[in-house]
Amino acid sequence: MRGRYRGVLEYLESLPLIDHHCHGVFEDDPDRAAFEALLTEAEAGGPPGVSMFDTQVGFALRRWCAPVLDLDAHAEPDAYLARRAELGAAEVNRRFLAAAGLEALCVDTGYAPRALLDPPALGRLAGARAHEIVRLETVAEQVAAEGVDAHGFADEVRSRLAALAPAAAGAKTIAAYRAGLELSGVRPSDAEVTGAAGILLRQEEMRVGDEILHRFLIWCAVDLGLPVQFHVGYGDVDADLRRGDPLLLISLLRAMDAAGAPALLLHNYPFHRRAGYLAQVLPNVYVDAGLATHNLGHRAPALIAELLELAPFGKVLYSSDAFGLAELYHLGALLFRRGLAGFLAGGVEDGAWTSADAERVAALVASGNARRVYGI
Amino acid sequence: MRGRYRGVLEYLESLPLIDHHCHGVFEDDPDRAAFEALLTEAEAGGPPGVSMFDTQVGFALRRWCAPVLDLDAHAEPDAYLARRAELGAAEVNRRFLAAAGLEALCVDTGYAPRALLDPPALGRLAGARAHEIVRLETVAEQVAAEGVDAHGFADEVRSRLAALAPAAAGAKTIAAYRAGLELSGVRPSDAEVTGAAGILLRQEEMRVGDEILHRFLIWCAVDLGLPVQFHVGYGDVDADLRRGDPLLLISLLRAMDAAGAPALLLHNYPFHRRAGYLAQVLPNVYVDAGLATHNLGHRAPALIAELLELAPFGKVLYSSDAFGLAELYHLGALLFRRGLAGFLAGGVEDGAWTSADAERVAALVASGNARRVYGI
Amino acid sequence: MRGRYRGVLEYLESLPLIDHHCHGVFEDDPDRAAFEALLTEAEAGGPPGVSMFDTQVGFALRRWCAPVLDLDAHAEPDAYLARRAELGAAEVNRRFLAAAGLEALCVDTGYAPRALLDPPALGRLAGARAHEIVRLETVAEQVAAEGVDAHGFADEVRSRLAALAPAAAGAKTIAAYRAGLELSGVRPSDAEVTGAAGILLRQEEMRVGDEILHRFLIWCAVDLGLPVQFHVGYGDVDADLRRGDPLLLISLLRAMDAAGAPALLLHNYPFHRRAGYLAQVLPNVYVDAGLATHNLGHRAPALIAELLELAPFGKVLYSSDAFGLAELYHLGALLFRRGLAGFLAGGVEDGAWTSADAERVAALVASGNARRVYGI
């Protein structure tokens, strides 16, 4: 088994990945509290006495990231952070982005609480093509902030998205954080959009959170031929996880499927088996396990195996959902390759599939599926 | 471990299974597109570039079914289909039904989009006793189609079911596909049934989908002493999986339990742990992992182990839920035996139970529990 | 691996556990039917032909408890019960409580259908400090039964809880069994509490089940500085498991978190991954896998590994949720130690963390986290 695992892993290490959903990283050197806060989806690290290094992702980071900074594996947190500061964020970012072994990355630029490396910079560090993913709600909020009136809102959003589309690989919606995923499959009428826009424009903080507007934005993206990414499941504490269950999307996914429009369900944990079901029963639905893969650390193989229960292997993509810390680019890619290698090698060992099939599936999941869906 | 596993597996291979929920198979030779469509719960195979052979069930089929057709394990899909056509469906059906190693099968005859082998024919091919499971909604729809009026509907359905009951092993409801499983435990009154029947009879396509009618049908079956099977969880894209969560059934299951009426929860994935919980806390609830077992292929052992967490071992049954392709009879049985053998042998290896207990439990799950519940 | 596992297990066996949620045990000798009923969360054992010994917990009991009564492992149920009766409940209770290896136990005294050993007696048998957990709804029901009027209800409950608080380690709510866990984060007003109390006091059986009263009680406990335990997920058939999903608690948990009040989610199965998510994203949320650990028997390691996916290791506690049978104190502790040892040793084996880290985490989960949260 160990030999087979090595073989499949080496093959996967030879394949550059397409990271189809990720974010920028910071260019400054975080102190320990700031670093721990970036290791969790909470707003801050643990309460007194609880360290975010004592987590699956914390241990994985000490194990796999320390050597990239020339430390022994399992370096203590303070030693790790001291070395990180010594090298400086620019060098740290360079090392981890390069270590990820990417062919291309699709960067969601819609969330930036403070300055982050932009897609071209990420691409340069990674030695990979960088594509942009347009975050739909951000575009709508920019239009709203710029002073359109309710009647002009829909057209202005449409033309803004049309201008962004040619350079974008896809669009993303964060409806899961706002209205939730129980979105109907019906395109909203112009009158509905105008009504919802009117409400939005009268708010002090113009945050898109009306399910009519989410649907409108999604159909705008579909009409522009953009694959649509959905935040699903696991994410920061802002989200009400119940409303992030992918099964809530069934009506909209059926309608998108009928329109031949690809829908990409991101993260999915702990609903990843449900997402896999959707990927089986709807031809245009795709899934990944981003964010959860690095957060589960040593348990990532269990997640990958569960995702690959019902999801056809031609429907599963890789993403890191890395944000803020360049380490997460490396960890996501490394844990994904190792988890997938274990899954595929285990099947070869048990006679479930051949080595040739294992390599073919590895290539699909590493990049082939993303290349086909996004046309990149 | 390997020796113990062999031992338990050989014991399970010596035990004919009772397949308590299955369907007919087609008698014609499908082309590749039709075959792939039968390998998934979607309405068709994948989008361009995505093969349904690149799935857990697809790989399991190439691994385990090819040798039954005299091919090497892992035969390529086109070679497999060519050999299948060469042998012809009659021979293919004969081989796979025989390979399943069945003692009895309980055939749901309520869904047949086109001609399927009927229970006696399936039984002959399998060398097993064939029983029929009456699909409740189908009977009600036949009554409606034959021109009863709303006031006569309940009595006519009751007498139709009473006529079918003596030859039937049980009844099945597909409420999960229609009204969903949130059914109250109260028997509907005659006036309620008449009202709901009136609405049904005025529809162009008379499809039972009112929760009053589902409840009425279920209680008719209970009154006739028929165990009632519930479609739960995983199924085709028609279903809204959220409404197929077995926890929604709690009120009805409590009421059936108080009446001493056995309820059999079918499929259950990805809610199988919830189903196992219900099988523990309600004496008359039974569970299986049909459909999911063959769809999960190499991962079927994980499913079986999770189902057997809370479910008492005297409450777990085998079913294939095979439909259309005779391969699924063979795959379901084979993967079930192998998964259960791994589970039981693992326990013996770790000292969790004795070999004698493992064999006793194997016999319960293979057929003893089904024999007790259905009295067959 | 076996050597590493032994090493971590021996270390865990050297650490007394804090069992932060448990109940009393009976002092009489149950017959087989009564014993089987205590092995399940159903109201009684199985239907004819189904034994509750043929379950994960039943096999674990025969494996691990028989030797404590001087029998061979895997003793047959009748032999086990005969030996149990021969020794008598007092001796049986003494042996199993001592075998659990506890440092302290936190006893929920709010449920006692008939006489149970009280906390001091349990503590003496276990050789451990015994603390009391106040069950909030029980206190409210006692106040109601003693004849307060609606206007005086809130103050009387507050002063009763204030009197109990100094001797209590925490409080517990069973809202999951009554109103369900969808509780808002808002403190109810005095007028709301008076209104709800009025309704309660007019009932024949005064059972607290109004979500206003649950919230009121929880905030009373928070105001007294008591950590609050929530029944979540798996429990007896009384509960509607859908309403026991921890994700329903998000609003209340956010509000408690903002107030710095610890919330402890008990049991959690089959929602333990969701509970782990909450423990990550909210600093003051803690989790355990009590009740499920012994019920899953040989599968407990899978449960523990899943709980430790997202939950920070500084947020996970041990509890048995033992009730009625002293065996469950022993089984819970033993299966927890073995499951955690397997998890930690597996990580050491794979290089995910060091032996020193494994021991440090073991000590946190065994008792350190409980000591920090409860201040005991």
Short mmCIF file of C-alpha atoms in Angstrom, two decimals, chain C residues 29-252:
data_model
loop_
_atom_site.label_atom_id
_atom_site.label_comp_id
_atom_site.label_asym_id
_atom_site.label_seq_id
_atom_site.Cartn_x
_atom_site.Cartn_y
_atom_site.Cartn_z
CA ASP C 29 -31.08 -5.54 40.26
CA PRO C 30 -32.89 -5.30 36.92
CA ASP C 31 -34.28 -8.37 35.18
CA ARG C 32 -33.39 -8.94 31.54
CA ALA C 33 -36.25 -6.88 30.10
CA ALA C 34 -35.48 -3.95 32.41
CA PHE C 35 -31.77 -4.22 31.66
CA GLU C 36 -32.32 -4.26 27.91
CA ALA C 37 -34.60 -1.24 28.20
CA LEU C 38 -31.75 0.63 29.89
CA LEU C 39 -29.45 -0.25 26.98
CA THR C 40 -31.52 1.77 24.53
CA GLU C 41 -33.06 5.22 24.27
CA ALA C 42 -36.38 3.56 23.36
CA GLU C 43 -39.03 3.25 26.03
CA ALA C 44 -38.53 -0.50 26.09
CA GLY C 45 -36.36 -3.16 24.51
CA GLY C 46 -36.93 -4.56 21.04
CA PRO C 47 -39.98 -6.30 19.61
CA PRO C 48 -40.11 -10.10 19.91
CA GLY C 49 -37.00 -11.62 18.40
CA VAL C 50 -34.86 -8.48 18.67
CA SER C 51 -32.41 -8.24 21.55
CA MET C 52 -30.84 -4.97 22.68
CA PHE C 53 -27.72 -7.02 23.38
CA ASP C 54 -27.33 -7.31 19.61
CA THR C 55 -26.24 -3.70 19.32
CA GLN C 56 -22.95 -1.88 19.43
CA VAL C 57 -23.48 -1.01 23.08
CA GLY C 58 -24.62 -4.54 23.90
CA PHE C 59 -21.52 -6.12 22.40
CA ALA C 60 -19.30 -3.51 24.04
CA LEU C 61 -20.90 -4.31 27.38
CA ARG C 62 -20.33 -8.06 27.00
CA ARG C 63 -16.74 -7.38 25.92
CA TRP C 64 -15.67 -4.82 28.50
CA CYS C 65 -18.01 -5.12 31.45
CA ALA C 66 -18.09 -8.89 31.90
CA PRO C 67 -14.45 -9.03 33.09
CA VAL C 68 -15.18 -6.39 35.74
CA LEU C 69 -17.69 -8.89 37.15
CA ASP C 70 -15.06 -11.70 37.00
CA LEU C 71 -16.57 -13.23 33.86
CA ASP C 72 -14.81 -13.94 30.61
CA ALA C 73 -15.09 -11.26 27.97
CA HIS C 74 -18.12 -11.83 25.69
CA ALA C 75 -20.14 -13.62 28.38
CA GLU C 76 -23.62 -14.46 27.20
CA PRO C 77 -26.34 -12.00 28.31
CA ASP C 78 -28.08 -14.39 30.70
CA ALA C 79 -24.82 -15.39 32.33
CA TYR C 80 -23.91 -11.75 32.66
CA LEU C 81 -27.20 -10.86 34.32
CA ALA C 82 -27.02 -13.87 36.63
CA ARG C 83 -23.57 -12.83 37.82
CA ARG C 84 -24.72 -9.23 38.17
CA ALA C 85 -27.62 -10.31 40.38
CA GLU C 86 -25.34 -12.56 42.38
CA LEU C 87 -22.97 -9.71 43.18
CA GLY C 88 -25.85 -7.30 43.84
CA ALA C 89 -26.27 -3.75 42.63
CA ALA C 90 -24.23 -2.20 45.45
CA GLU C 91 -21.12 -4.19 44.55
CA VAL C 92 -21.73 -3.83 40.81
CA ASN C 93 -22.09 -0.07 41.13
CA ARG C 94 -18.94 0.10 43.24
CA ARG C 95 -16.90 -1.85 40.72
CA PHE C 96 -17.97 0.06 37.62
CA LEU C 97 -17.77 3.53 39.16
CA ALA C 98 -14.28 2.75 40.40
CA ALA C 99 -13.26 1.28 37.05
CA ALA C 100 -14.15 4.50 35.23
CA GLY C 101 -11.06 6.25 36.58
CA LEU C 102 -12.62 9.63 37.32
CA GLU C 103 -11.27 12.75 38.96
CA ALA C 104 -14.61 14.53 39.17
CA LEU C 105 -18.16 14.13 37.96
CA CYS C 106 -20.87 16.68 37.28
CA VAL C 107 -24.22 15.06 37.98
CA ASP C 108 -27.46 16.21 36.40
CA THR C 109 -29.97 15.53 39.15
CA GLY C 110 -32.99 16.75 37.27
CA TYR C 111 -34.30 13.45 35.96
CA ALA C 112 -35.12 10.61 38.32
CA PRO C 113 -38.11 8.48 37.38
CA ARG C 114 -37.29 6.42 40.49
CA ALA C 115 -34.61 6.45 43.19
CA LEU C 116 -31.08 6.91 41.90
CA LEU C 117 -27.75 7.19 43.68
CA ASP C 118 -27.18 10.86 44.48
CA PRO C 119 -24.02 12.83 43.65
CA PRO C 120 -22.23 12.30 46.98
CA ALA C 121 -22.81 8.55 46.79
CA LEU C 122 -21.62 8.44 43.17
CA GLY C 123 -18.56 10.44 44.14
CA ARG C 124 -17.74 8.04 46.99
CA LEU C 125 -18.00 5.01 44.72
CA ALA C 126 -15.95 6.69 42.00
CA GLY C 127 -13.37 8.06 44.40
CA ALA C 128 -13.96 11.41 42.72
CA ARG C 129 -15.26 14.87 43.55
CA ALA C 130 -18.97 15.08 42.77
CA HIS C 131 -20.52 18.34 41.56
CA GLU C 132 -24.14 19.05 40.85
CA ILE C 133 -25.58 20.40 37.61
CA VAL C 134 -28.88 22.17 38.13
CA ARG C 135 -31.52 21.24 35.60
CA LEU C 136 -33.22 24.51 34.86
CA GLU C 137 -36.63 23.26 33.79
CA THR C 138 -36.90 21.06 36.89
CA VAL C 139 -36.32 24.05 39.16
CA ALA C 140 -38.93 26.06 37.30
CA GLU C 141 -41.41 23.21 37.53
CA GLN C 142 -40.80 22.88 41.26
CA VAL C 143 -41.45 26.58 41.72
CA ALA C 144 -44.63 26.27 39.67
CA ALA C 145 -45.77 23.23 41.65
CA GLU C 146 -45.29 25.04 44.92
CA GLY C 147 -47.94 27.58 44.13
CA VAL C 148 -46.36 30.84 43.04
CA ASP C 149 -48.46 33.22 40.94
CA ALA C 150 -47.47 34.35 37.45
CA HIS C 151 -46.20 37.75 38.63
CA GLY C 152 -43.98 36.22 41.27
CA PHE C 153 -42.69 33.38 39.09
CA ALA C 154 -39.62 35.05 37.61
CA ASP C 155 -38.34 36.37 40.93
CA GLU C 156 -38.99 33.11 42.70
CA VAL C 157 -37.12 31.15 40.04
CA ARG C 158 -34.24 33.63 40.16
CA SER C 159 -33.92 33.39 43.91
CA ARG C 160 -34.20 29.60 43.87
CA LEU C 161 -31.44 29.36 41.28
CA ALA C 162 -29.33 31.90 43.18
CA ALA C 163 -29.60 29.67 46.24
CA LEU C 164 -28.52 26.62 44.25
CA ALA C 165 -25.76 28.28 42.26
CA PRO C 166 -22.96 28.39 44.83
CA ALA C 167 -22.95 24.61 45.18
CA ALA C 168 -23.48 23.92 41.47
CA ALA C 169 -20.87 23.51 38.77
CA GLY C 170 -23.30 24.51 36.03
CA ALA C 171 -26.83 24.44 34.73
CA LYS C 172 -28.51 22.33 32.08
CA THR C 173 -31.42 22.93 29.76
CA ILE C 174 -33.53 20.32 28.03
CA ALA C 175 -35.14 22.77 25.65
CA ALA C 176 -34.33 20.28 22.88
CA TYR C 177 -36.99 17.96 24.32
CA ARG C 178 -39.60 20.64 24.68
CA ALA C 179 -39.64 23.82 22.58
CA GLY C 180 -36.69 22.68 20.48
CA LEU C 181 -33.39 24.48 20.04
CA GLU C 182 -34.56 27.30 17.80
CA LEU C 183 -34.27 29.82 20.64
CA SER C 184 -33.70 33.46 19.93
CA GLY C 185 -30.76 35.26 21.44
CA VAL C 186 -32.91 37.94 23.06
CA ARG C 187 -33.54 37.96 26.79
CA PRO C 188 -37.28 37.78 27.30
CA SER C 189 -38.86 40.75 29.05
CA ASP C 190 -40.46 40.41 32.49
CA ALA C 191 -43.85 40.81 30.88
CA GLU C 192 -43.16 37.95 28.49
CA VAL C 193 -42.03 35.71 31.33
CA THR C 194 -45.08 36.58 33.39
CA GLY C 195 -47.32 35.79 30.44
CA ALA C 196 -45.63 32.46 29.77
CA ALA C 197 -45.67 31.61 33.47
CA GLY C 198 -49.39 32.28 33.56
CA ILE C 199 -49.94 29.74 30.80
CA LEU C 200 -47.69 27.22 32.56
CA LEU C 201 -49.50 27.62 35.86
CA ARG C 202 -52.88 27.00 34.28
CA GLN C 203 -51.76 23.61 32.90
CA GLU C 204 -52.74 20.42 34.65
CA GLU C 205 -49.26 18.95 34.26
CA MET C 206 -46.93 21.92 34.66
CA ARG C 207 -44.21 21.10 32.14
CA VAL C 208 -41.97 23.90 30.98
CA GLY C 209 -42.07 23.88 27.18
CA ASP C 210 -42.45 27.49 26.16
CA GLU C 211 -39.44 28.89 24.38
CA ILE C 212 -39.76 32.11 26.40
CA LEU C 213 -39.33 30.17 29.62
CA HIS C 214 -36.36 28.18 28.29
CA ARG C 215 -34.65 31.45 27.32
CA PHE C 216 -35.49 33.03 30.62
CA LEU C 217 -33.98 30.12 32.52
CA ILE C 218 -30.84 30.09 30.39
CA TRP C 219 -30.24 33.80 30.98
CA CYS C 220 -30.84 33.34 34.71
CA ALA C 221 -28.03 30.79 34.70
CA VAL C 222 -25.78 33.08 32.65
CA ASP C 223 -26.43 35.93 35.11
CA LEU C 224 -25.38 33.66 37.96
CA GLY C 225 -22.12 32.85 36.18
CA LEU C 226 -23.06 29.22 35.56
CA PRO C 227 -21.86 27.48 32.39
CA VAL C 228 -24.94 26.21 30.55
CA GLN C 229 -25.22 22.66 29.19
CA PHE C 230 -27.60 22.04 26.29
CA HIS C 231 -29.03 18.67 25.45
CA VAL C 232 -28.35 18.40 21.70
CA GLY C 233 -29.12 15.63 19.25
CA TYR C 234 -29.35 12.00 20.32
CA GLY C 235 -31.55 11.20 23.28
CA ASP C 236 -34.64 9.26 24.08
CA VAL C 237 -37.64 8.88 21.82
CA ASP C 238 -39.41 11.74 23.55
CA ALA C 239 -37.31 14.18 21.60
CA ASP C 240 -38.00 15.32 18.08
CA LEU C 241 -34.45 15.00 16.78
CA ARG C 242 -34.98 17.58 14.05
CA ARG C 243 -35.45 20.21 16.71
CA GLY C 244 -32.31 19.07 18.48
CA ASP C 245 -29.97 20.21 15.69
CA PRO C 246 -27.33 22.48 17.25
CA LEU C 247 -27.41 24.81 14.25
CA LEU C 248 -30.81 25.95 15.50
CA LEU C 249 -29.04 27.48 18.50
CA ILE C 250 -26.94 29.91 16.49
CA SER C 251 -28.70 33.10 17.58
CA LEU C 252 -28.65 32.22 21.24
#
